[in-house]
mmCIF file of C-alpha atoms in Angstrom:
data_model
loop_
_atom_site.group_PDB
_atom_site.id
_atom_site.type_symbol
_atom_site.label_atom_id
_atom_site.label_comp_id
_atom_site.label_asym_id
_atom_site.label_seq_id
_atom_site.Cartn_x
_atom_site.Cartn_y
_atom_site.Cartn_z
ATOM 1 C CA SER F 1 67.120 71.376 -58.466
ATOM 2 C CA SER F 2 63.904 72.768 -59.943
ATOM 3 C CA SER F 3 65.995 74.011 -62.832
ATOM 4 C CA SER F 4 67.858 70.589 -63.293
ATOM 5 C CA SER F 5 64.411 68.907 -63.540
ATOM 6 C CA SER F 6 63.328 71.627 -66.214
ATOM 7 C CA LEU F 7 66.397 71.012 -68.114
ATOM 8 C CA LEU F 8 66.147 67.380 -68.118
ATOM 9 C CA ASN F 9 62.638 67.778 -69.428
ATOM 10 C CA GLU F 10 63.925 70.154 -72.090
ATOM 11 C CA HIS F 11 66.727 67.704 -72.868
ATOM 12 C CA ASP F 12 63.960 64.693 -73.417
ATOM 13 C CA ARG F 13 62.367 66.676 -76.016
ATOM 14 C CA VAL F 14 65.557 67.510 -78.125
ATOM 15 C CA VAL F 15 67.609 64.352 -77.708
ATOM 16 C CA ARG F 16 67.424 61.198 -75.805
ATOM 17 C CA PRO F 17 68.217 61.541 -72.016
ATOM 18 C CA THR F 18 71.098 59.058 -70.731
ATOM 19 C CA THR F 19 71.166 57.304 -67.391
ATOM 20 C CA TYR F 20 74.158 59.461 -66.745
ATOM 21 C CA ILE F 21 71.995 62.687 -67.018
ATOM 22 C CA TYR F 22 69.194 61.188 -64.948
ATOM 23 C CA ASN F 23 72.060 60.360 -62.120
ATOM 24 C CA MET F 24 73.311 63.790 -62.333
ATOM 25 C CA VAL F 25 69.703 65.283 -62.007
ATOM 26 C CA ILE F 26 69.019 62.789 -59.076
ATOM 27 C CA ALA F 27 72.439 64.083 -57.595
ATOM 28 C CA ALA F 28 71.387 67.552 -57.619
ATOM 29 C CA TYR F 29 68.048 67.061 -55.818
ATOM 30 C CA MET F 30 69.973 65.128 -53.187
ATOM 31 C CA LYS F 31 72.458 68.079 -52.539
ATOM 32 C CA SER F 32 69.381 70.476 -52.281
ATOM 33 C CA LYS F 33 68.358 68.746 -48.794
ATOM 34 C CA GLN F 34 64.825 70.190 -49.659
ATOM 35 C CA HIS F 35 62.043 69.032 -47.388
ATOM 36 C CA ASN F 36 60.538 66.748 -50.216
ATOM 37 C CA MET F 37 63.748 65.712 -51.773
ATOM 38 C CA VAL F 38 62.975 61.928 -51.358
ATOM 39 C CA ASP F 39 59.611 62.460 -53.465
ATOM 40 C CA ASP F 40 61.466 64.409 -56.335
ATOM 41 C CA VAL F 41 64.249 61.672 -56.416
ATOM 42 C CA GLN F 42 61.792 58.780 -56.306
ATOM 43 C CA ARG F 43 59.862 60.464 -59.114
ATOM 44 C CA LEU F 44 62.856 60.732 -61.356
ATOM 45 C CA PHE F 45 63.896 57.074 -60.653
ATOM 46 C CA ASP F 46 60.649 55.945 -61.763
ATOM 47 C CA GLN F 47 60.626 58.055 -64.869
ATOM 48 C CA LEU F 48 64.195 56.384 -65.555
ATOM 49 C CA GLN F 49 62.607 53.211 -65.281
ATOM 50 C CA GLU F 50 59.703 54.007 -67.655
ATOM 51 C CA GLN F 51 61.988 55.363 -70.027
ATOM 52 C CA SER F 52 63.820 51.847 -70.073
ATOM 53 C CA GLN F 53 60.718 50.109 -70.483
ATOM 54 C CA HIS F 54 59.732 52.005 -73.657
ATOM 55 C CA GLN F 55 63.207 51.707 -74.963
ATOM 56 C CA HIS F 56 63.103 48.026 -74.686
ATOM 57 C CA GLN F 57 59.717 47.711 -76.068
ATOM 58 C CA HIS F 58 60.659 50.103 -78.975
ATOM 59 C CA GLN F 59 63.709 48.027 -79.950
ATOM 60 C CA HIS F 60 61.941 44.666 -79.741
ATOM 61 C CA GLN F 61 59.352 46.140 -82.246
ATOM 62 C CA LEU F 62 62.263 47.083 -84.544
ATOM 63 C CA THR F 63 64.415 43.981 -84.387
ATOM 64 C CA ASN F 64 65.396 41.165 -82.333
ATOM 65 C CA VAL F 65 68.907 42.112 -82.457
ATOM 66 C CA PRO F 66 69.878 44.704 -79.731
ATOM 67 C CA LEU F 67 70.897 48.098 -80.996
ATOM 68 C CA GLN F 68 74.562 48.967 -80.402
ATOM 69 C CA ILE F 69 73.790 51.888 -78.060
ATOM 70 C CA ASP F 70 74.016 52.215 -74.322
ATOM 71 C CA PRO F 71 70.738 51.312 -72.873
ATOM 72 C CA ILE F 72 68.698 53.773 -70.683
ATOM 73 C CA GLN F 73 68.053 51.985 -67.467
ATOM 74 C CA PRO F 74 68.586 52.439 -63.794
ATOM 75 C CA ASP F 75 72.070 51.378 -62.650
ATOM 76 C CA VAL F 76 73.687 50.792 -59.666
ATOM 77 C CA ILE F 77 74.066 54.508 -59.156
ATOM 78 C CA SER F 78 70.635 55.294 -59.552
ATOM 79 C CA TYR F 79 69.607 52.693 -57.230
ATOM 80 C CA THR F 80 72.115 53.557 -54.337
ATOM 81 C CA SER F 81 71.168 57.089 -54.717
ATOM 82 C CA LEU F 82 67.388 56.190 -54.195
ATOM 83 C CA VAL F 83 68.441 54.123 -51.185
ATOM 84 C CA SER F 84 70.211 57.012 -49.825
ATOM 85 C CA ALA F 85 67.570 59.624 -50.334
ATOM 86 C CA TRP F 86 65.261 57.244 -48.451
ATOM 87 C CA ALA F 87 67.561 56.612 -45.762
ATOM 88 C CA HIS F 88 67.994 60.479 -45.357
ATOM 89 C CA SER F 89 64.381 61.257 -45.425
ATOM 90 C CA ASN F 90 62.451 62.883 -42.643
ATOM 91 C CA ARG F 91 60.133 59.646 -42.721
ATOM 92 C CA LYS F 92 62.681 57.669 -40.635
ATOM 93 C CA ARG F 93 60.762 54.677 -39.881
ATOM 94 C CA TYR F 94 59.324 54.210 -43.419
ATOM 95 C CA GLY F 95 62.313 55.478 -44.835
ATOM 96 C CA ALA F 96 64.123 52.631 -43.406
ATOM 97 C CA LYS F 97 61.754 49.849 -44.616
ATOM 98 C CA ARG F 98 61.460 51.610 -47.833
ATOM 99 C CA ALA F 99 65.702 51.639 -48.359
ATOM 100 C CA GLN F 100 65.494 48.031 -47.372
ATOM 101 C CA GLU F 101 62.821 47.181 -49.923
ATOM 102 C CA ILE F 102 64.779 48.626 -52.715
ATOM 103 C CA LEU F 103 68.019 46.927 -51.636
ATOM 104 C CA ASN F 104 66.057 43.818 -51.720
ATOM 105 C CA GLN F 105 64.767 44.496 -55.298
ATOM 106 C CA MET F 106 68.558 44.989 -56.203
ATOM 107 C CA GLU F 107 69.732 41.817 -54.687
ATOM 108 C CA LEU F 108 66.939 39.961 -56.374
ATOM 109 C CA ARG F 109 67.690 41.652 -59.795
ATOM 110 C CA TYR F 110 71.447 40.796 -59.487
ATOM 111 C CA SER F 111 70.564 36.994 -58.813
ATOM 112 C CA GLN F 112 68.459 37.067 -61.876
ATOM 113 C CA GLN F 113 71.209 38.384 -64.019
ATOM 114 C CA LEU F 114 73.591 36.147 -62.701
ATOM 115 C CA LYS F 115 71.322 33.373 -63.593
ATOM 116 C CA GLN F 116 71.058 34.821 -67.202
ATOM 117 C CA TYR F 117 74.772 35.154 -67.795
ATOM 118 C CA SER F 118 75.450 31.653 -66.571
ATOM 119 C CA LYS F 119 73.067 30.435 -69.263
ATOM 120 C CA LEU F 120 75.240 32.191 -71.899
ATOM 121 C CA PRO F 121 77.773 29.906 -73.951
ATOM 122 C CA SER F 122 81.383 29.813 -71.877
ATOM 123 C CA SER F 123 82.872 31.228 -75.201
ATOM 124 C CA SER F 124 80.814 34.211 -75.078
ATOM 125 C CA SER F 125 83.036 37.205 -74.532
ATOM 126 C CA SER F 126 80.108 39.306 -73.144
ATOM 127 C CA SER F 127 79.478 36.768 -70.370
ATOM 128 C CA SER F 128 83.091 36.885 -68.880
ATOM 129 C CA SER F 129 83.631 40.792 -69.416
ATOM 130 C CA SER F 130 79.951 41.680 -68.067
ATOM 131 C CA LEU F 131 80.476 40.278 -64.861
ATOM 132 C CA SER F 132 83.940 42.086 -64.123
ATOM 133 C CA SER F 133 83.607 45.193 -66.117
ATOM 134 C CA PRO F 134 82.898 48.405 -64.182
ATOM 135 C CA SER F 135 80.568 49.480 -66.904
ATOM 136 C CA SER F 136 78.730 46.323 -66.789
ATOM 137 C CA SER F 137 74.793 46.435 -66.477
ATOM 138 C CA LEU F 138 74.797 44.266 -63.552
ATOM 139 C CA ILE F 139 72.671 45.736 -60.632
ATOM 140 C CA ARG F 140 75.102 44.691 -58.148
ATOM 141 C CA PRO F 141 74.733 46.406 -54.689
ATOM 142 C CA ASN F 142 77.966 47.592 -53.133
ATOM 143 C CA THR F 143 79.381 48.760 -49.946
ATOM 144 C CA ILE F 144 77.945 52.243 -50.087
ATOM 145 C CA THR F 145 74.376 50.860 -50.810
ATOM 146 C CA TYR F 146 74.589 48.462 -47.749
ATOM 147 C CA ASN F 147 75.973 51.329 -45.647
ATOM 148 C CA ALA F 148 73.131 53.554 -46.676
ATOM 149 C CA VAL F 149 70.478 51.152 -45.335
ATOM 150 C CA LEU F 150 72.411 50.471 -42.172
ATOM 151 C CA LYS F 151 72.246 54.225 -41.633
ATOM 152 C CA ALA F 152 68.564 54.337 -42.266
ATOM 153 C CA TRP F 153 67.980 51.688 -39.487
ATOM 154 C CA CYS F 154 70.252 53.608 -37.289
ATOM 155 C CA ARG F 155 68.072 56.598 -37.782
ATOM 156 C CA SER F 156 64.806 54.665 -37.659
ATOM 157 C CA ASP F 157 62.548 54.580 -34.512
ATOM 158 C CA ASP F 158 61.598 51.250 -35.524
ATOM 159 C CA PRO F 159 61.564 48.961 -32.244
ATOM 160 C CA ASN F 160 63.125 46.074 -34.413
ATOM 161 C CA ALA F 161 65.795 48.387 -36.063
ATOM 162 C CA SER F 162 68.720 46.644 -34.321
ATOM 163 C CA LYS F 163 67.555 43.286 -35.600
ATOM 164 C CA HIS F 164 67.138 44.363 -39.080
ATOM 165 C CA ALA F 165 70.511 46.030 -39.079
ATOM 166 C CA LEU F 166 72.332 43.181 -37.657
ATOM 167 C CA SER F 167 70.610 40.621 -40.030
ATOM 168 C CA LEU F 168 71.866 43.018 -42.805
ATOM 169 C CA PHE F 169 75.394 43.141 -41.769
ATOM 170 C CA HIS F 170 75.303 39.424 -41.541
ATOM 171 C CA SER F 171 73.877 39.000 -45.047
ATOM 172 C CA MET F 172 76.467 41.542 -46.432
ATOM 173 C CA HIS F 173 79.328 40.012 -44.738
ATOM 174 C CA GLU F 174 78.292 36.318 -46.092
ATOM 175 C CA LYS F 175 77.738 37.618 -49.630
ATOM 176 C CA TYR F 176 81.386 39.033 -49.612
ATOM 177 C CA GLU F 177 83.115 35.987 -47.823
ATOM 178 C CA SER F 178 81.483 33.533 -50.254
ATOM 179 C CA LYS F 179 82.125 35.730 -53.305
ATOM 180 C CA THR F 180 78.582 35.867 -54.258
ATOM 181 C CA ASN F 181 78.858 39.848 -54.327
ATOM 182 C CA VAL F 182 82.623 40.968 -53.928
ATOM 183 C CA ASP F 183 81.301 44.423 -53.852
ATOM 184 C CA ALA F 184 79.313 44.071 -50.773
ATOM 185 C CA LYS F 185 82.856 44.300 -48.755
ATOM 186 C CA PRO F 186 82.162 45.880 -45.263
ATOM 187 C CA ASP F 187 84.277 48.560 -44.140
ATOM 188 C CA ARG F 188 84.699 50.631 -40.792
ATOM 189 C CA VAL F 189 81.654 52.640 -41.828
ATOM 190 C CA THR F 190 79.798 49.397 -41.689
ATOM 191 C CA PHE F 191 80.942 47.967 -38.435
ATOM 192 C CA ASN F 192 80.720 51.469 -36.559
ATOM 193 C CA THR F 193 77.103 52.087 -37.916
ATOM 194 C CA LEU F 194 76.089 48.544 -36.647
ATOM 195 C CA LEU F 195 77.610 49.523 -33.202
ATOM 196 C CA HIS F 196 75.590 52.527 -33.136
ATOM 197 C CA VAL F 197 72.702 50.661 -34.119
ATOM 198 C CA LEU F 198 73.005 48.312 -31.394
ATOM 199 C CA SER F 199 74.100 50.808 -28.705
ATOM 200 C CA LYS F 200 71.163 53.188 -29.506
ATOM 201 C CA ASN F 201 68.985 50.225 -28.586
ATOM 202 C CA GLY F 202 70.838 49.713 -25.348
ATOM 203 C CA THR F 203 69.246 46.466 -24.145
ATOM 204 C CA ASP F 204 71.224 43.930 -22.496
ATOM 205 C CA VAL F 205 71.244 41.517 -25.860
ATOM 206 C CA CYS F 206 72.339 44.496 -27.953
ATOM 207 C CA MET F 207 75.049 45.602 -25.990
ATOM 208 C CA GLY F 208 76.303 41.930 -25.546
ATOM 209 C CA GLN F 209 76.234 41.968 -29.418
ATOM 210 C CA ALA F 210 77.948 45.340 -29.908
ATOM 211 C CA GLU F 211 80.753 44.192 -27.435
ATOM 212 C CA GLU F 212 81.142 41.085 -29.476
ATOM 213 C CA ILE F 213 81.408 43.092 -32.599
ATOM 214 C CA LEU F 214 84.020 45.260 -31.004
ATOM 215 C CA ASN F 215 86.081 42.501 -29.919
ATOM 216 C CA LYS F 216 85.768 41.106 -33.462
ATOM 217 C CA MET F 217 87.163 44.494 -34.836
ATOM 218 C CA GLU F 218 89.991 44.009 -32.237
ATOM 219 C CA GLU F 219 90.875 40.688 -33.583
ATOM 220 C CA TYR F 220 91.051 42.055 -37.186
ATOM 221 C CA ARG F 221 93.339 44.854 -35.747
ATOM 222 C CA ASP F 222 95.699 42.351 -34.241
ATOM 223 C CA ASP F 223 95.504 40.312 -37.735
ATOM 224 C CA ASN F 224 96.639 43.650 -39.269
ATOM 225 C CA VAL F 225 93.065 43.979 -41.118
ATOM 226 C CA LEU F 226 93.356 47.648 -40.418
ATOM 227 C CA GLU F 227 90.321 48.327 -42.529
ATOM 228 C CA TRP F 228 87.934 46.311 -40.199
ATOM 229 C CA SER F 229 89.778 47.705 -36.944
ATOM 230 C CA PRO F 230 88.085 49.678 -34.585
ATOM 231 C CA ASN F 231 88.934 53.520 -34.001
ATOM 232 C CA LEU F 232 87.735 56.154 -31.470
ATOM 233 C CA PHE F 233 84.441 56.311 -32.526
ATOM 234 C CA SER F 234 83.895 52.486 -32.298
ATOM 235 C CA TYR F 235 84.725 52.663 -28.414
ATOM 236 C CA ASN F 236 82.808 55.787 -27.833
ATOM 237 C CA THR F 237 79.916 54.317 -29.440
ATOM 238 C CA VAL F 238 79.925 51.480 -26.974
ATOM 239 C CA ILE F 239 80.721 53.477 -24.193
ATOM 240 C CA GLU F 240 77.911 55.689 -24.714
ATOM 241 C CA GLY F 241 75.700 52.665 -25.087
ATOM 242 C CA TYR F 242 76.620 51.639 -21.513
ATOM 243 C CA CYS F 243 76.487 55.161 -19.909
ATOM 244 C CA LYS F 244 72.946 55.477 -21.088
ATOM 245 C CA ARG F 245 72.182 52.192 -19.648
ATOM 246 C CA SER F 246 74.018 53.044 -16.282
ATOM 247 C CA ASP F 247 71.865 56.332 -16.131
ATOM 248 C CA GLY F 248 68.617 54.371 -16.665
ATOM 249 C CA VAL F 249 68.362 56.209 -20.083
ATOM 250 C CA ASN F 250 67.672 54.410 -23.506
ATOM 251 C CA SER F 251 66.335 55.470 -26.964
ATOM 252 C CA SER F 252 62.751 55.014 -25.673
ATOM 253 C CA ASN F 253 62.774 57.088 -22.646
ATOM 254 C CA ASN F 254 65.233 59.693 -23.396
ATOM 255 C CA SER F 255 62.629 62.599 -23.666
ATOM 256 C CA ASN F 256 60.690 61.450 -20.453
ATOM 257 C CA SER F 257 64.167 61.451 -18.534
ATOM 258 C CA ASN F 258 64.990 64.853 -19.311
ATOM 259 C CA ASN F 259 61.755 66.417 -18.847
ATOM 260 C CA ALA F 260 61.988 64.726 -15.026
ATOM 261 C CA LYS F 261 65.204 66.609 -14.348
#
């Protein structure tokens, strides 16, 4: 990964780096799984944002007409990679909060972009194509982005992690159902991760919520919505949550119970 970063710096001196190149180097750091991986990913993301601001200022000085080149700026892959880096960092509590903050920034930017596009003339071809094209510059969080934040809350030792995860799930589901963000479609990983967070908490309220979600997944299965139907992991997760309760064990006193044995 250090060689990848050196190559990026060398590339910067020879020719203008692209968003794609930054994303490739970020991916290399993430695969390295080094102890300070998240710091390197954050540094590269910040550098990408600085390059974007510099390019924007430079073009504005030259002309009021945008240059016909691909702008260098963080895209959905850049943001989602950063979210995943924080979600898998060893700073579990702060990592979850940071991942949530980045998602909030993405949602805000996406909302602002939608407002900008809505002000364009209806006859403008760019307005219609930009909203649907995969190559669009819209910073639209997708299923992978949301699932990464849910996993971050699942790994977090924050006592309110289950509340944050449940709120995020409902927000994600509402955005998809209302077509505010069609890329925010929950999948089985979404449901199972939420079940894991709730079962990990293990309180009466959380286990009741977990069972409600499991029942809803069974309804989806009966309606032949197989992508939201439960699997073996779904049932085992909820069962494990109840087993911890029956043994008098939950996430906050696991270590004490093991020492007592």
